[in-house]
Structures are given as C-alpha cells and as structure tokens.
PDB file of C-alpha atoms in Angstrom:
ATOM      1  CA  UNK M1498       0.175   0.075  -0.014  1.00  0.00           C
ATOM      2  CA  UNK M1499       0.839   3.574  -0.451  1.00  0.00           C
ATOM      3  CA  UNK M1500       0.036   6.358   1.485  1.00  0.00           C
ATOM      4  CA  UNK M1501      -1.892   8.992  -0.408  1.00  0.00           C
ATOM      5  CA  UNK M1502      -4.283  11.994   0.385  1.00  0.00           C
ATOM      6  CA  UNK M1503      -8.180  10.922  -0.233  1.00  0.00           C
ATOM      7  CA  UNK M1504     -10.533  14.331  -1.423  1.00  0.00           C
ATOM      8  CA  UNK M1505     -13.630  14.045  -1.719  1.00  0.00           C
ATOM      9  CA  UNK M1506     -15.768  16.826  -3.624  1.00  0.00           C
ATOM     10  CA  UNK M1507     -19.718  17.450  -3.188  1.00  0.00           C
ATOM     11  CA  UNK M1508     -21.209  19.625  -5.393  1.00  0.00           C
ATOM     12  CA  UNK M1509     -24.416  20.539  -7.268  1.00  0.00           C
ATOM     13  CA  UNK M1510     -25.451  17.925  -9.788  1.00  0.00           C
ATOM     14  CA  UNK M1511     -25.593  20.435 -12.985  1.00  0.00           C
ATOM     15  CA  UNK M1512     -21.653  22.281 -12.247  1.00  0.00           C
ATOM     16  CA  UNK M1513     -20.206  18.154 -12.234  1.00  0.00           C
ATOM     17  CA  UNK M1514     -18.956  19.097 -16.090  1.00  0.00           C
ATOM     18  CA  UNK M1515     -17.388  22.039 -14.994  1.00  0.00           C
ATOM     19  CA  UNK M1516     -15.592  20.365 -12.069  1.00  0.00           C
ATOM     20  CA  UNK M1517     -14.224  17.634 -14.153  1.00  0.00           C
ATOM     21  CA  UNK M1518     -12.426  19.921 -16.839  1.00  0.00           C
ATOM     22  CA  UNK M1519     -11.280  21.804 -13.788  1.00  0.00           C
ATOM     23  CA  UNK M1520      -9.890  19.134 -12.151  1.00  0.00           C
ATOM     24  CA  UNK M1521      -8.374  18.099 -15.636  1.00  0.00           C
ATOM     25  CA  UNK M1522      -6.588  21.444 -15.605  1.00  0.00           C
ATOM     26  CA  UNK M1523      -5.411  21.172 -12.170  1.00  0.00           C
ATOM     27  CA  UNK M1524      -3.588  18.051 -13.087  1.00  0.00           C
ATOM     28  CA  UNK M1525      -5.743  16.056 -10.879  1.00  0.00           C
ATOM     29  CA  UNK M1526      -4.786  12.063 -11.253  1.00  0.00           C
ATOM     30  CA  UNK M1527      -7.741  10.808 -12.155  1.00  0.00           C
ATOM     31  CA  UNK M1528     -11.485  10.656  -9.805  1.00  0.00           C
ATOM     32  CA  UNK M1529     -14.268   8.651  -9.690  1.00  0.00           C
ATOM     33  CA  UNK M1530     -17.580  10.676  -9.809  1.00  0.00           C
ATOM     34  CA  UNK M1531     -20.624   9.334  -8.218  1.00  0.00           C
ATOM     35  CA  UNK M1532     -23.702  11.142  -9.487  1.00  0.00           C
ATOM     36  CA  UNK M1533     -27.163  11.587  -7.751  1.00  0.00           C
ATOM     37  CA  UNK M1534     -26.047  12.526  -4.457  1.00  0.00           C
ATOM     38  CA  UNK M1535     -28.104  13.690  -1.803  1.00  0.00           C
ATOM     39  CA  UNK M1536     -28.363  14.752   2.067  1.00  0.00           C
ATOM     40  CA  UNK M1537     -28.798  17.426   3.914  1.00  0.00           C
ATOM     41  CA  UNK M1538     -26.560  20.237   4.850  1.00  0.00           C
ATOM     42  CA  UNK M1539     -26.148  24.069   5.242  1.00  0.00           C
ATOM     43  CA  UNK M1540     -28.214  24.621   2.411  1.00  0.00           C
ATOM     44  CA  UNK M1541     -30.633  22.672   3.300  1.00  0.00           C
ATOM     45  CA  UNK M1542     -32.001  19.403   1.650  1.00  0.00           C
ATOM     46  CA  UNK M1543     -30.502  17.926  -1.626  1.00  0.00           C
ATOM     47  CA  UNK M1544     -32.621  14.948  -3.082  1.00  0.00           C
ATOM     48  CA  UNK M1545     -30.975  12.647  -5.397  1.00  0.00           C
ATOM     49  CA  UNK M1546     -34.554  11.237  -6.957  1.00  0.00           C
ATOM     50  CA  UNK M1547     -35.129  14.963  -8.558  1.00  0.00           C
ATOM     51  CA  UNK M1548     -35.482  14.604 -12.708  1.00  0.00           C
ATOM     52  CA  UNK M1549     -33.837  17.934 -13.150  1.00  0.00           C
ATOM     53  CA  UNK M1550     -30.886  17.230 -11.162  1.00  0.00           C
ATOM     54  CA  UNK M1551     -30.955  20.781  -9.327  1.00  0.00           C
ATOM     55  CA  UNK M1552     -31.664  19.897  -5.993  1.00  0.00           C
ATOM     56  CA  UNK M1553     -28.981  17.001  -6.574  1.00  0.00           C
ATOM     57  CA  UNK M1554     -25.620  16.266  -5.508  1.00  0.00           C
ATOM     58  CA  UNK M1555     -22.984  14.774  -6.719  1.00  0.00           C
ATOM     59  CA  UNK M1556     -19.037  13.014  -5.347  1.00  0.00           C
ATOM     60  CA  UNK M1557     -15.600  13.386  -6.750  1.00  0.00           C
ATOM     61  CA  UNK M1558     -13.176  11.223  -5.309  1.00  0.00           C
ATOM     62  CA  UNK M1559      -9.425  11.532  -6.069  1.00  0.00           C
ATOM     63  CA  UNK M1560      -6.446   9.961  -4.541  1.00  0.00           C
ATOM     64  CA  UNK M1561      -3.455  11.490  -4.668  1.00  0.00           C
ATOM     65  CA  UNK M1562      -0.149  11.146  -3.636  1.00  0.00           C
ATOM     66  CA  UNK M1563       1.868  14.094  -4.519  1.00  0.00           C
ATOM     67  CA  UNK M1564       1.380  16.903  -2.199  1.00  0.00           C
ATOM     68  CA  UNK M1565       1.807  19.840  -4.468  1.00  0.00           C
ATOM     69  CA  UNK M1566      -1.369  18.339  -6.765  1.00  0.00           C
ATOM     70  CA  UNK M1567      -2.878  17.825  -3.458  1.00  0.00           C
ATOM     71  CA  UNK M1568      -2.570  21.507  -2.566  1.00  0.00           C
ATOM     72  CA  UNK M1569      -3.139  22.512  -6.329  1.00  0.00           C
ATOM     73  CA  UNK M1570      -6.637  20.394  -6.155  1.00  0.00           C
ATOM     74  CA  UNK M1571      -7.786  22.046  -3.216  1.00  0.00           C
ATOM     75  CA  UNK M1572      -6.565  25.684  -3.271  1.00  0.00           C
ATOM     76  CA  UNK M1573      -8.365  25.665  -7.051  1.00  0.00           C
ATOM     77  CA  UNK M1574     -11.514  24.270  -6.232  1.00  0.00           C
ATOM     78  CA  UNK M1575     -12.437  26.746  -3.862  1.00  0.00           C
ATOM     79  CA  UNK M1576     -13.258  29.368  -5.954  1.00  0.00           C
ATOM     80  CA  UNK M1577     -16.562  27.199  -7.339  1.00  0.00           C
ATOM     81  CA  UNK M1578     -17.157  25.998  -3.495  1.00  0.00           C
ATOM     82  CA  UNK M1579     -17.505  29.831  -2.884  1.00  0.00           C
ATOM     83  CA  UNK M1580     -19.694  30.488  -5.337  1.00  0.00           C
ATOM     84  CA  UNK M1581     -22.047  27.679  -5.411  1.00  0.00           C
ATOM     85  CA  UNK M1582     -21.603  25.964  -2.056  1.00  0.00           C
ATOM     86  CA  UNK M1583     -20.259  22.345  -1.323  1.00  0.00           C
ATOM     87  CA  UNK M1584     -17.655  21.068   0.295  1.00  0.00           C
ATOM     88  CA  UNK M1585     -13.952  19.568   0.049  1.00  0.00           C
ATOM     89  CA  UNK M1586     -12.808  17.066   2.331  1.00  0.00           C
ATOM     90  CA  UNK M1587      -9.241  15.741   2.662  1.00  0.00           C
ATOM     91  CA  UNK M1588      -8.178  12.872   4.424  1.00  0.00           C
ATOM     92  CA  UNK M1589      -5.119  10.255   5.183  1.00  0.00           C
ATOM     93  CA  UNK M1590      -5.776   6.991   2.912  1.00  0.00           C
ATOM     94  CA  UNK M1591      -3.750   4.048   1.837  1.00  0.00           C
ATOM     95  CA  UNK M1592      -3.491   3.058  -1.976  1.00  0.00           C
ATOM     96  CA  UNK M1593      -3.623  -0.100  -2.882  1.00  0.00           C
ATOM     97  CA  UNK M1594      -1.505  -0.240  -5.896  1.00  0.00           C
ATOM     98  CA  UNK M1595      -2.096  -3.280  -8.195  1.00  0.00           C
TER      99      UNK M1595
END
C-alpha cells in the first residue's frame, strides 16, 4: 500500500462537467464521480431523486499521492465552492496499488 490523500468534493449535479474540466486543468491524477447524491447541509435538503438534477449533488473522489497536486486541487476548487456551495474533504488514505 502507498500513502495518499483522499479528496472528496460534493457539489451540485449541474456543476459536474465544469468540475471535471477544472480537475483536468489542476492535473488531478483521475477521479471517480458518483452521480445523484443526496443529503442535508447548510443549503438544506438535497434530493437525489429529482428528475431535473437541480436539487441533486454529486461526489468526486480523488486519490492523490503528490502533495503539490493535492494542494493545487484544494486551492483550485475553492473558486467553485465559494460561489456555488459544496464541500471539499481531504483525509489520509492508503492506496492499494495493483
């Protein structure tokens, strides 16, 4: 196993394409996207079953073993989060390489 950072970004579903482009620009090593995430937070209830997606969130999960790239991603996504809301979590993880 290799130590890495796990970056989780929760944003509104309509911003998913924009976030994916931004992550590419920030040199993210890749990501997993989970569509139609629901929950409750400071912006109220977010439903995962709404047909239009306007009250639906999505989750990006990134495993990054480069501290500089991790910092680039965290600092880079702040612009979207400050305007549109959402959350970015960074935690220590172990990457099972194969």
